[in-house]
PDB file of C-alpha atoms in Angstrom:
ATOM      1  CA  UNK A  15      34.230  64.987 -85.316  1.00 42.00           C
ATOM      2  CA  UNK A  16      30.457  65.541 -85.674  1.00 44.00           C
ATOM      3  CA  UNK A  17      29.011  62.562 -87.640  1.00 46.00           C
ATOM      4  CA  UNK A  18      25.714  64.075 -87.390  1.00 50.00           C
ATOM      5  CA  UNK A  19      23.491  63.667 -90.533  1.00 48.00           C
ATOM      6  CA  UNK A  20      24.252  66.363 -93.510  1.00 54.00           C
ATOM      7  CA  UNK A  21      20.642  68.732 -92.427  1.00 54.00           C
ATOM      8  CA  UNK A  22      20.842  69.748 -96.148  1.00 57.00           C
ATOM      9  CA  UNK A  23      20.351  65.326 -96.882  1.00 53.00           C
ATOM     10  CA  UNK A  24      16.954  64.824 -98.217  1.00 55.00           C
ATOM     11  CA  UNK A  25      14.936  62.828 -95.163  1.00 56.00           C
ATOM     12  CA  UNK A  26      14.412  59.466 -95.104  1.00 60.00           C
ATOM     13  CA  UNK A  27      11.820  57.981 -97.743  1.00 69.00           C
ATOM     14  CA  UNK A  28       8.936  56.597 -94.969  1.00 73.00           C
ATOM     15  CA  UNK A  29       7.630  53.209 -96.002  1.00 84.00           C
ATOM     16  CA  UNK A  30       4.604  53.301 -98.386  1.00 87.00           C
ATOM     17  CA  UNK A  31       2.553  51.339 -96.396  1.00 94.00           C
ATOM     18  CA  UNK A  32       2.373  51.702 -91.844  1.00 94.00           C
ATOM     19  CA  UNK A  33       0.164  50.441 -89.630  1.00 95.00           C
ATOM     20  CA  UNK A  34      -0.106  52.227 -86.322  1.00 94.00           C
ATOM     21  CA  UNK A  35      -1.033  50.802 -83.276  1.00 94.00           C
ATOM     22  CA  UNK A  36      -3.818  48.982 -85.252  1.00 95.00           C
ATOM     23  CA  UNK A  37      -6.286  47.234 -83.735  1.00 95.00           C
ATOM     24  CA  UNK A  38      -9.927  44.998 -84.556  1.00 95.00           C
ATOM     25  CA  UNK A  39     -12.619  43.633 -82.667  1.00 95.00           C
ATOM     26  CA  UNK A  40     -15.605  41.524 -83.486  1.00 93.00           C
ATOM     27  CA  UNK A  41     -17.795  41.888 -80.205  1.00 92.00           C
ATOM     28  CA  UNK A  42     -15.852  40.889 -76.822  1.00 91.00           C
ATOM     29  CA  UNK A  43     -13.241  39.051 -79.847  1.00 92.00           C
ATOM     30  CA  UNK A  44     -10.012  40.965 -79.794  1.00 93.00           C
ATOM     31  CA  UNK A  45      -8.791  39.718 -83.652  1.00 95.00           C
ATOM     32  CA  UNK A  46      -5.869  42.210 -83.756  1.00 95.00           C
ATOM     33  CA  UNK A  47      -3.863  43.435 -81.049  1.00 94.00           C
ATOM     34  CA  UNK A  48      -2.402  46.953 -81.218  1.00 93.00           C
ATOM     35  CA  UNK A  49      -0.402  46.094 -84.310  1.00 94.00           C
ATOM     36  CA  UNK A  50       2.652  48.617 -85.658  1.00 94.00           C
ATOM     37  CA  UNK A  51       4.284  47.459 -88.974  1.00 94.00           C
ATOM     38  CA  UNK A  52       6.118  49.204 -91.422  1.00 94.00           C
ATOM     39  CA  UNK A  53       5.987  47.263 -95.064  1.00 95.00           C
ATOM     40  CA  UNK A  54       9.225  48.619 -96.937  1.00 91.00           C
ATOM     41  CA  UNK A  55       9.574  49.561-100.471  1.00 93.00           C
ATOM     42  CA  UNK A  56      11.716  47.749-102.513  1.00 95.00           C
ATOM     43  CA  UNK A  57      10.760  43.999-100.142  1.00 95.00           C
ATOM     44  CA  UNK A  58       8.445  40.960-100.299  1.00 96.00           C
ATOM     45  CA  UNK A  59       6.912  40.272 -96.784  1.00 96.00           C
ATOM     46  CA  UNK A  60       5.263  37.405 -96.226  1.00 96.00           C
ATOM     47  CA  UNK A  61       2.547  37.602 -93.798  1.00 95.00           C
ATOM     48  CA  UNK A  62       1.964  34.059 -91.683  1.00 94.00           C
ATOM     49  CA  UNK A  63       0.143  32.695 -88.827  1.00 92.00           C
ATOM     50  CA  UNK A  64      -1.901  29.730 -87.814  1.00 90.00           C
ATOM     51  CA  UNK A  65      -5.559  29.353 -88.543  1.00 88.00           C
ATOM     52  CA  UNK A  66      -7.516  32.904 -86.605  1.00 89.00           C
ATOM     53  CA  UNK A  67      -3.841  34.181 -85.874  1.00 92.00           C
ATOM     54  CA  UNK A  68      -5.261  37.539 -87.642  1.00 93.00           C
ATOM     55  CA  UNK A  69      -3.914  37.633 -91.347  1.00 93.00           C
ATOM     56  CA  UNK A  70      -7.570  37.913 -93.255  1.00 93.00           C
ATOM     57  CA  UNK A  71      -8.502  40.972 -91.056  1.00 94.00           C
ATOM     58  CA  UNK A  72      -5.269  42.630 -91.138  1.00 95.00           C
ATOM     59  CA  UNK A  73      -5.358  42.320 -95.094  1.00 94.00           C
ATOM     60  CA  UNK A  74      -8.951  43.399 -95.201  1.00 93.00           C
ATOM     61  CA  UNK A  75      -7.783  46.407 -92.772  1.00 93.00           C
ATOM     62  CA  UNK A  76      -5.242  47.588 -95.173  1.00 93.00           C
ATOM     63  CA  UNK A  77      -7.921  47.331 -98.482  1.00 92.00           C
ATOM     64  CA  UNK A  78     -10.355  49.192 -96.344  1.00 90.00           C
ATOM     65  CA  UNK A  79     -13.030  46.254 -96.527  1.00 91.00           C
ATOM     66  CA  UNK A  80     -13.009  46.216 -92.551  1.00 91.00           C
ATOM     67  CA  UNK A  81     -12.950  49.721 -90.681  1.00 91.00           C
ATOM     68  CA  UNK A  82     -10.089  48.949 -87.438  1.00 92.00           C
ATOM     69  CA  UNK A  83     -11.640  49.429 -83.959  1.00 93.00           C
ATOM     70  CA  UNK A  84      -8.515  51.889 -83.011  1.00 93.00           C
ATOM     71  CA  UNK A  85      -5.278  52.717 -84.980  1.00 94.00           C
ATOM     72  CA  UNK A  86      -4.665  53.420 -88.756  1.00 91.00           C
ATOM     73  CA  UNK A  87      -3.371  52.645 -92.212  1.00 93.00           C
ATOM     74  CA  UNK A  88      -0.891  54.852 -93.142  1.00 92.00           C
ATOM     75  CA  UNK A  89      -0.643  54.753 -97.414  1.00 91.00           C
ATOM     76  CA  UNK A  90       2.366  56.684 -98.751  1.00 86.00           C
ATOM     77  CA  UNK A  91       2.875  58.978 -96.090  1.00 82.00           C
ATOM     78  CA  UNK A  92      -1.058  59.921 -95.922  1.00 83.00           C
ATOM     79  CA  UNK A  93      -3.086  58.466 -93.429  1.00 86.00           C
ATOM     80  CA  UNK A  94      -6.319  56.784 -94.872  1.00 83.00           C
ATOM     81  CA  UNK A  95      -9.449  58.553 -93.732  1.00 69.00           C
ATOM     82  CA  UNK A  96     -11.570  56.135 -95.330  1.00 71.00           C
ATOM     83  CA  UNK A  97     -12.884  57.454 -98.296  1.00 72.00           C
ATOM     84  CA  UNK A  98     -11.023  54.559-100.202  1.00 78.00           C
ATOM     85  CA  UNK A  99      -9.133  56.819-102.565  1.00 84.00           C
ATOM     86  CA  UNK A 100      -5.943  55.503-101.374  1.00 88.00           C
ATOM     87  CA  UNK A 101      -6.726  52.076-102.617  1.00 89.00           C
ATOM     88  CA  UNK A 102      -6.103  53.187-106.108  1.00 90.00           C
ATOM     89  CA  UNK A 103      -2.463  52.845-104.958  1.00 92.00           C
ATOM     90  CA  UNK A 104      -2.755  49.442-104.433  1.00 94.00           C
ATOM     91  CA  UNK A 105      -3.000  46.211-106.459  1.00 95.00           C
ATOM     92  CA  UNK A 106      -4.765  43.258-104.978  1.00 96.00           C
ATOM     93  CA  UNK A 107      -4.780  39.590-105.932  1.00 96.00           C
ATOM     94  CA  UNK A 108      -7.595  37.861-104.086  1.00 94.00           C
ATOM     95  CA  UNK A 109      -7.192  34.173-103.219  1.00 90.00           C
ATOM     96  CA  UNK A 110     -10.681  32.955-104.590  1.00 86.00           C
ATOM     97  CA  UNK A 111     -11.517  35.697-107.633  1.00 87.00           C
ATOM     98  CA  UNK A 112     -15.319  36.856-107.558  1.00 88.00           C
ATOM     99  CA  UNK A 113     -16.171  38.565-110.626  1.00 93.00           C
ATOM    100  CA  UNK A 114     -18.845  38.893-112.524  1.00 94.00           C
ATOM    101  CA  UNK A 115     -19.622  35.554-114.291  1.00 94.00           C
ATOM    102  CA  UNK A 116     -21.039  36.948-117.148  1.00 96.00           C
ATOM    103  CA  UNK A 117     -17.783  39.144-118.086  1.00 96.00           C
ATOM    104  CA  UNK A 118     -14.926  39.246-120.096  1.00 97.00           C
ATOM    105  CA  UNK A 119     -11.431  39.234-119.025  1.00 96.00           C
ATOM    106  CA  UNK A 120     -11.337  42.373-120.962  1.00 97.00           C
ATOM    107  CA  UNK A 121     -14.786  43.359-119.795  1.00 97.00           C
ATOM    108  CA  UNK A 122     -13.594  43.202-116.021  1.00 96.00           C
ATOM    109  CA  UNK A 123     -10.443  45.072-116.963  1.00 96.00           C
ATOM    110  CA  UNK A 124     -12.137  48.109-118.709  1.00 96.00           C
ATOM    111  CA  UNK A 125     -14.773  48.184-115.267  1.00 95.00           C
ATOM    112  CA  UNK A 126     -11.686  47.939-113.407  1.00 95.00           C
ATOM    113  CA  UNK A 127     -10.589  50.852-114.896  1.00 95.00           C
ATOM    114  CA  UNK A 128     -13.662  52.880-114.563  1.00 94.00           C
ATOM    115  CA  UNK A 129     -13.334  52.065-111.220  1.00 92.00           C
ATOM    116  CA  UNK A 130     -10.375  53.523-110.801  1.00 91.00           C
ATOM    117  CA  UNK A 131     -10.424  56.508-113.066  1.00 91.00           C
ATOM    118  CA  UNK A 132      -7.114  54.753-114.752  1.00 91.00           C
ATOM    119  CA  UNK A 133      -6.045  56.450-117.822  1.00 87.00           C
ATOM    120  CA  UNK A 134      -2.268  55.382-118.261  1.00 90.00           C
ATOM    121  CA  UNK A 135      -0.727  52.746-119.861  1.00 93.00           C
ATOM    122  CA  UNK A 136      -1.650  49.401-118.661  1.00 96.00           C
ATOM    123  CA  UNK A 137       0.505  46.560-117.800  1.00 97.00           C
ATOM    124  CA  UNK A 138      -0.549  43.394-119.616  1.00 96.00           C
ATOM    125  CA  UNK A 139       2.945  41.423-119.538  1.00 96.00           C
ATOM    126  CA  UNK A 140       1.110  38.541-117.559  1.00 97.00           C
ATOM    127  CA  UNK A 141      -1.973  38.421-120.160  1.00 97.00           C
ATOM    128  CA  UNK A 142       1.195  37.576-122.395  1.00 96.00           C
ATOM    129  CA  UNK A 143       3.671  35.461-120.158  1.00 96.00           C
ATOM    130  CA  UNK A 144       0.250  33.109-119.192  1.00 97.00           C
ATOM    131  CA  UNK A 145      -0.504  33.558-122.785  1.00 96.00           C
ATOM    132  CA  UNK A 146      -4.228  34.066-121.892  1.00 96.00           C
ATOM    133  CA  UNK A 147      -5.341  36.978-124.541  1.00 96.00           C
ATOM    134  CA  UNK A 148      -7.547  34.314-126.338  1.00 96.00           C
ATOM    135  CA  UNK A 149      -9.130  33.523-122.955  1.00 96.00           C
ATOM    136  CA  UNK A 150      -9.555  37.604-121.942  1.00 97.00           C
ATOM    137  CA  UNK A 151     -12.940  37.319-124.480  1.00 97.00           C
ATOM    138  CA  UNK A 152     -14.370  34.799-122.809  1.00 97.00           C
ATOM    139  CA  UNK A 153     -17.088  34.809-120.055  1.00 96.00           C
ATOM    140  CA  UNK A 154     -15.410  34.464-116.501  1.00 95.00           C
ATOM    141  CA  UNK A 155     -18.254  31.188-115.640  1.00 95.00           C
ATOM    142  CA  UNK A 156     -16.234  29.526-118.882  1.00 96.00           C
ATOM    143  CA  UNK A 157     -12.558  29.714-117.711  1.00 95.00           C
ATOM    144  CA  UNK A 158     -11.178  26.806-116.194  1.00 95.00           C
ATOM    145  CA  UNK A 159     -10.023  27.430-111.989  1.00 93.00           C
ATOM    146  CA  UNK A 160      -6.196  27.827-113.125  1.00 94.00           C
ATOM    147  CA  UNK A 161      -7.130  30.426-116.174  1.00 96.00           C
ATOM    148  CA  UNK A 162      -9.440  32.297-113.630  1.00 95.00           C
ATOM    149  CA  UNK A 163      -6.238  32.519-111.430  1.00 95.00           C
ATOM    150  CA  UNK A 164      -4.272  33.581-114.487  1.00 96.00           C
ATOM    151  CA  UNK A 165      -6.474  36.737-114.939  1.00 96.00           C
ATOM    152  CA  UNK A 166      -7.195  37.122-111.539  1.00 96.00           C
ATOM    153  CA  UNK A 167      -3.104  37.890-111.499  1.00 97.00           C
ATOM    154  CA  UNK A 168      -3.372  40.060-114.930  1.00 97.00           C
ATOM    155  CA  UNK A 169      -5.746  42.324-113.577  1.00 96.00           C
ATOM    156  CA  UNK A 170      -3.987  42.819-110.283  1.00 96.00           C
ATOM    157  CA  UNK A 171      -0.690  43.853-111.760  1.00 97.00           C
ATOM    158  CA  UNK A 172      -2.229  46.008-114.546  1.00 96.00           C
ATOM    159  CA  UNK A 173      -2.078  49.033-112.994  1.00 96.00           C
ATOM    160  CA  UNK A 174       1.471  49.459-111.896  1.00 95.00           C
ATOM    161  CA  UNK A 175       0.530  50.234-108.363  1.00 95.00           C
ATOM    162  CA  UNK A 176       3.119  51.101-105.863  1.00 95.00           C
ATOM    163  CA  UNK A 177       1.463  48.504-103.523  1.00 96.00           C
ATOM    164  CA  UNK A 178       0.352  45.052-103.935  1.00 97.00           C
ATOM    165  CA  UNK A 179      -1.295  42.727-101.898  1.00 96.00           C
ATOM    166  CA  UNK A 180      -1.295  38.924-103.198  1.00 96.00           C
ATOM    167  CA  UNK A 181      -3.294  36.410-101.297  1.00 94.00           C
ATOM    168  CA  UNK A 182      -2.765  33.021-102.069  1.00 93.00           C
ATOM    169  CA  UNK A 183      -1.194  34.045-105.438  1.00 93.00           C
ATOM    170  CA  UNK A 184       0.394  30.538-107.193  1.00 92.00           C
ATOM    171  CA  UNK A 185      -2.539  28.860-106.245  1.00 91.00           C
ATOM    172  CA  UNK A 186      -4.125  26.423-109.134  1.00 90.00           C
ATOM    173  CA  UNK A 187      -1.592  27.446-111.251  1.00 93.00           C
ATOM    174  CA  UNK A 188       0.927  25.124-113.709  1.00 94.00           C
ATOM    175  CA  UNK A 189       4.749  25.091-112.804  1.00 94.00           C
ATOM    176  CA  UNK A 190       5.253  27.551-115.804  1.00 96.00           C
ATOM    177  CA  UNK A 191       2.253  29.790-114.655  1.00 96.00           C
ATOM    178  CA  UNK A 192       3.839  29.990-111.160  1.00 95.00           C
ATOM    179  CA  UNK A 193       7.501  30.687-112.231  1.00 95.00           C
ATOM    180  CA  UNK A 194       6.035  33.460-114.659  1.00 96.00           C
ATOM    181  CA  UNK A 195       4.073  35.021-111.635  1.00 96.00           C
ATOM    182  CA  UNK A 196       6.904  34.830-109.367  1.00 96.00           C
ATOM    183  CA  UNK A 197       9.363  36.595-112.142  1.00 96.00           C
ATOM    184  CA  UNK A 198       6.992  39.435-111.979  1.00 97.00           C
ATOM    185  CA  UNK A 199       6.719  39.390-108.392  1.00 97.00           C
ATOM    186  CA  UNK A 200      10.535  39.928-108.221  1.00 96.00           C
ATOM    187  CA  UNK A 201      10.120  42.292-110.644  1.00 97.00           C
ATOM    188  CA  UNK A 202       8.447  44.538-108.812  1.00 96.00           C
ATOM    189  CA  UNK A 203      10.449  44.608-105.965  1.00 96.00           C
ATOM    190  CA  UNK A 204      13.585  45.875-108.063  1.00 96.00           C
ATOM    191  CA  UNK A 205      11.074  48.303-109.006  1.00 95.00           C
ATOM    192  CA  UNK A 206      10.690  49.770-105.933  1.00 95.00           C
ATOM    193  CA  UNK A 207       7.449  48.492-105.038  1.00 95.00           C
ATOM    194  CA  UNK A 208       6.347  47.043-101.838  1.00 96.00           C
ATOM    195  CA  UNK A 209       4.853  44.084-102.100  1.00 97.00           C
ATOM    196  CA  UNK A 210       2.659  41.688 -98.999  1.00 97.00           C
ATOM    197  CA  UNK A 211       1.852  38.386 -99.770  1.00 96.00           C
ATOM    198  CA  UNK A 212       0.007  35.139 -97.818  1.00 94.00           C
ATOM    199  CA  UNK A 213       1.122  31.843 -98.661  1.00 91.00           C
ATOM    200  CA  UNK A 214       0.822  28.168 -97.743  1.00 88.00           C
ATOM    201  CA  UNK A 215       3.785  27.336 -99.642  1.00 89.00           C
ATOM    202  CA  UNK A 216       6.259  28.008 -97.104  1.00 91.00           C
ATOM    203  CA  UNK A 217       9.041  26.597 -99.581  1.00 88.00           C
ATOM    204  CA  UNK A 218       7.833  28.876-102.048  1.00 88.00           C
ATOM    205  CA  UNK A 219       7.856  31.835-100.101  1.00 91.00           C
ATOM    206  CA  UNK A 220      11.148  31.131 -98.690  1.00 90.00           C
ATOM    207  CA  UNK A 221      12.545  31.840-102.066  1.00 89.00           C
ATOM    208  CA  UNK A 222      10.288  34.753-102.359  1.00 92.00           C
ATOM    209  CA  UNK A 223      10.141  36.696 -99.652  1.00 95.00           C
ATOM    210  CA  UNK A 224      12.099  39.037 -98.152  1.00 95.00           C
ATOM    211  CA  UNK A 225      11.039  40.091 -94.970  1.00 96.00           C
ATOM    212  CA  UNK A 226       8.175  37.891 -92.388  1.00 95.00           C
ATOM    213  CA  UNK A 227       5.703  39.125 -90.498  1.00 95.00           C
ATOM    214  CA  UNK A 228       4.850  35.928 -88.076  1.00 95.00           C
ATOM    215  CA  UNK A 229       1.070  36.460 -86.460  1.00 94.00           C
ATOM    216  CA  UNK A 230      -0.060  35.164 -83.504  1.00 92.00           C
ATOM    217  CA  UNK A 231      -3.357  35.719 -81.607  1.00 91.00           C
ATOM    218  CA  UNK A 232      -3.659  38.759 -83.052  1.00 93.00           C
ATOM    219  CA  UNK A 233      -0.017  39.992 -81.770  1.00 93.00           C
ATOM    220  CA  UNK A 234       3.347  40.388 -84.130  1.00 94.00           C
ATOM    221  CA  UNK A 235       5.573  38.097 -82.834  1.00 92.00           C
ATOM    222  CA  UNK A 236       7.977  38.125 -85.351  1.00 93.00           C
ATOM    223  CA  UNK A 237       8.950  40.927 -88.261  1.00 93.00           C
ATOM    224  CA  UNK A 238      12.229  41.053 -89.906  1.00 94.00           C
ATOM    225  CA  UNK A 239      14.284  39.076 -92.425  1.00 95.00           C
ATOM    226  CA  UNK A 240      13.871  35.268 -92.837  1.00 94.00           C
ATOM    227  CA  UNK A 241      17.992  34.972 -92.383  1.00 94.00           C
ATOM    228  CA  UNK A 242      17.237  36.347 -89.076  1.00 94.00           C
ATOM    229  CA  UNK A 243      14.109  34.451 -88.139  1.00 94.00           C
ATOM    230  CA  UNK A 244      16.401  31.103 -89.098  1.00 93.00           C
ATOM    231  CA  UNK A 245      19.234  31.845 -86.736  1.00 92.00           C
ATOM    232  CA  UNK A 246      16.578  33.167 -84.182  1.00 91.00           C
ATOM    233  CA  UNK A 247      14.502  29.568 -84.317  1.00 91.00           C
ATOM    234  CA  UNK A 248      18.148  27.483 -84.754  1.00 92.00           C
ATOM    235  CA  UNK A 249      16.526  26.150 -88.186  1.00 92.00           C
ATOM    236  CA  UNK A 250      17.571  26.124 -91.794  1.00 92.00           C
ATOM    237  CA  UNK A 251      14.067  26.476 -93.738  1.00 93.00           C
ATOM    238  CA  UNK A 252      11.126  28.653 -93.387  1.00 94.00           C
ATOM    239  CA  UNK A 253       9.020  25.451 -92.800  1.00 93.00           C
ATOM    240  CA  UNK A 254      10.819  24.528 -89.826  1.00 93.00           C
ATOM    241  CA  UNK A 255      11.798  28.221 -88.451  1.00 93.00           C
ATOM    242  CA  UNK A 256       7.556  28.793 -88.540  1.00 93.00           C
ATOM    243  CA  UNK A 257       6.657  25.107 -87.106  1.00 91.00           C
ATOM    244  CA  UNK A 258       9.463  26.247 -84.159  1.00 91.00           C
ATOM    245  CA  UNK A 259       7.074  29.396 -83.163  1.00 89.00           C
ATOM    246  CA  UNK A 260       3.963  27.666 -83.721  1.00 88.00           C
ATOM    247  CA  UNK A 261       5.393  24.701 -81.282  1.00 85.00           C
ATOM    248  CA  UNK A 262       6.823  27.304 -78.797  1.00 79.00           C
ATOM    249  CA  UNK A 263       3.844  29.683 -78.414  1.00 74.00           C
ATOM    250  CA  UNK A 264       5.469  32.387 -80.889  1.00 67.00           C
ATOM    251  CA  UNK A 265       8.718  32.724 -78.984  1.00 67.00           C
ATOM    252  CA  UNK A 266      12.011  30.752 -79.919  1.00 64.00           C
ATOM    253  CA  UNK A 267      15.000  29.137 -78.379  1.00 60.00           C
ATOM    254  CA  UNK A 268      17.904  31.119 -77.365  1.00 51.00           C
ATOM    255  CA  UNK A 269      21.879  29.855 -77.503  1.00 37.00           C
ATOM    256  CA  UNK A 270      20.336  29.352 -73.661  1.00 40.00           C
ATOM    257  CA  UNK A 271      17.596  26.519 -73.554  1.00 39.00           C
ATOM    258  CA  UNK A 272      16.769  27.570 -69.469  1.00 37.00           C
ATOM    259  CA  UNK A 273      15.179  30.517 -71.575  1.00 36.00           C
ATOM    260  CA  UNK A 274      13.251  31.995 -74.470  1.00 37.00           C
ATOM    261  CA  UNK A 275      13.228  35.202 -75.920  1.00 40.00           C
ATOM    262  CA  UNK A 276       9.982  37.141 -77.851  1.00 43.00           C
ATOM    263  CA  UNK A 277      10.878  37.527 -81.376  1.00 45.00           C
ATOM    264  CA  UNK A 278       9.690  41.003 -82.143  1.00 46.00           C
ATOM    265  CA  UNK A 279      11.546  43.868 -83.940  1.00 42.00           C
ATOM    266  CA  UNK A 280      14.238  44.654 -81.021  1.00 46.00           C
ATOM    267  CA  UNK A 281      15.696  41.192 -80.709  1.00 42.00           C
ATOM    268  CA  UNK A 282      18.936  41.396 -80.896  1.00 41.00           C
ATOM    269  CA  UNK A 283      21.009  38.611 -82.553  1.00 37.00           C
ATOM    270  CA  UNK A 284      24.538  37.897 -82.003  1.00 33.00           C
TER     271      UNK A 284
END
């Protein structure tokens, strides 16, 4: 019997954001290494690495802030050519905000949208989960570091983008703050969306994250599910699985200790 796929089945959705034999260098510094990644819709990944493993220039790849030395960014089928329209399909939550000090919350919001020529319906759930609305009026230079984060988040997610891109998101804020932002983060994954984030808080993202993306030296050592990292590395937390690489050069420990095995995509696990 021919178990062939149905040629009338519509093709497989590709993921909304690739990277294709992507690569970066600063001088004779080789920062990325021929990377190829496919970030899934409908996942969290979690992007991690050591100190100069590669994570700030792959994100700033991606946003188009640093132009690769070979390879592409591949945006929702379309490759991007660099005229930065395709960044309009993605939301971005940088770790250390730098707006305008002299704005508004809903000043920066209404540039934002000039920026992007947004018309629709914007998403302002966060404005009322962090309960910030009385802040949004207020000069950026007067918010306190945790209500700068809080808007910082707002204005990220206020567009409804099918990408987003959260560096360092929980950081400075309350317990309460943090659970609201991670609700939405989940949120948008049973959306559909495809979502990358960096984070120190290795127990946080454990319960977060879907997929990991390990970096090292510019090279992907690692991508694939955490369940599969932690049988990989012989650990039970995301801590420990990611200490594992770090201690073993980016490989792990097979059922055979006379050997090691790379962990990239085509590892198979028994």
């Amino acid at each position: 019997m021919d178990i062939a796929r149905d040629a009338s089945a519509p093709a497989p959705t590709p993921p909304a954001l690739q990277l294709h034999d992507l690569s970066k260098n600063f001088g004779r510094l080789r920062v990325l290494d021929d990377l190829t990644l496919d970030f899934e819709s409908g996942r969290v990944t979690a992007l991690l690495g050591p100190n100069g493993a590669g994570k700030t220039t792959l994100l700033k790849c991606i946003l188009g802030l640093v132009r690769p030395t070979s390879g592409h960014v591949v945006v929702d089928g379309t490759r991007a050519n660099g005229n930065g329209a395709y960044r309009h399909q993605i939301g971005f939550m940088p770790q250390l905000p730098q707006f305008p000090a002299n704005m508004t919350g809903w000043e920066l919001a209404e540039m934002l949208d000039d920026l992007r020529g947004f018309g629709g319906e914007p998403d302002e759930d966060l404005i009322d989960d962090f309960a910030v609305r009385p802040e949004m009026t207020k000069p950026f230079r007067e918010l306190s570091g945790g209500t700068r984060q809080k808007v910082n988040a707002a204005l990220a997610f206020r567009y409804r983008t099918p990408i987003l891109v959260l560096d360092e998101p929980t950081a400075g804020l309350d317990p309460v703050s943090s659970l609201a932002l991670k609700e939405k983060v989940r949120g948008s994954r049973d959306d559909g969306r495809t979502v990358v984030i960096t984070s120190h808080n290795l127990g946080e993202l454990e319960s977060l994250a879907d997929d990991i993306v390990f970096l090292l030296e510019g090279q992907v050592r690692f991508q694939g599910p955490i369940e599969r990292l932690l049988k990989l590395t012989e650990q039970t937390t995301l801590e420990e699985a990611i200490a594992c690489l770090m201690r073993n050069g980016g490989v792990a420990p097979t059922e055979d200790p006379a050997t090691l095995v790379v962990l990239d995509a085509d590892t198979e696990v028994a």
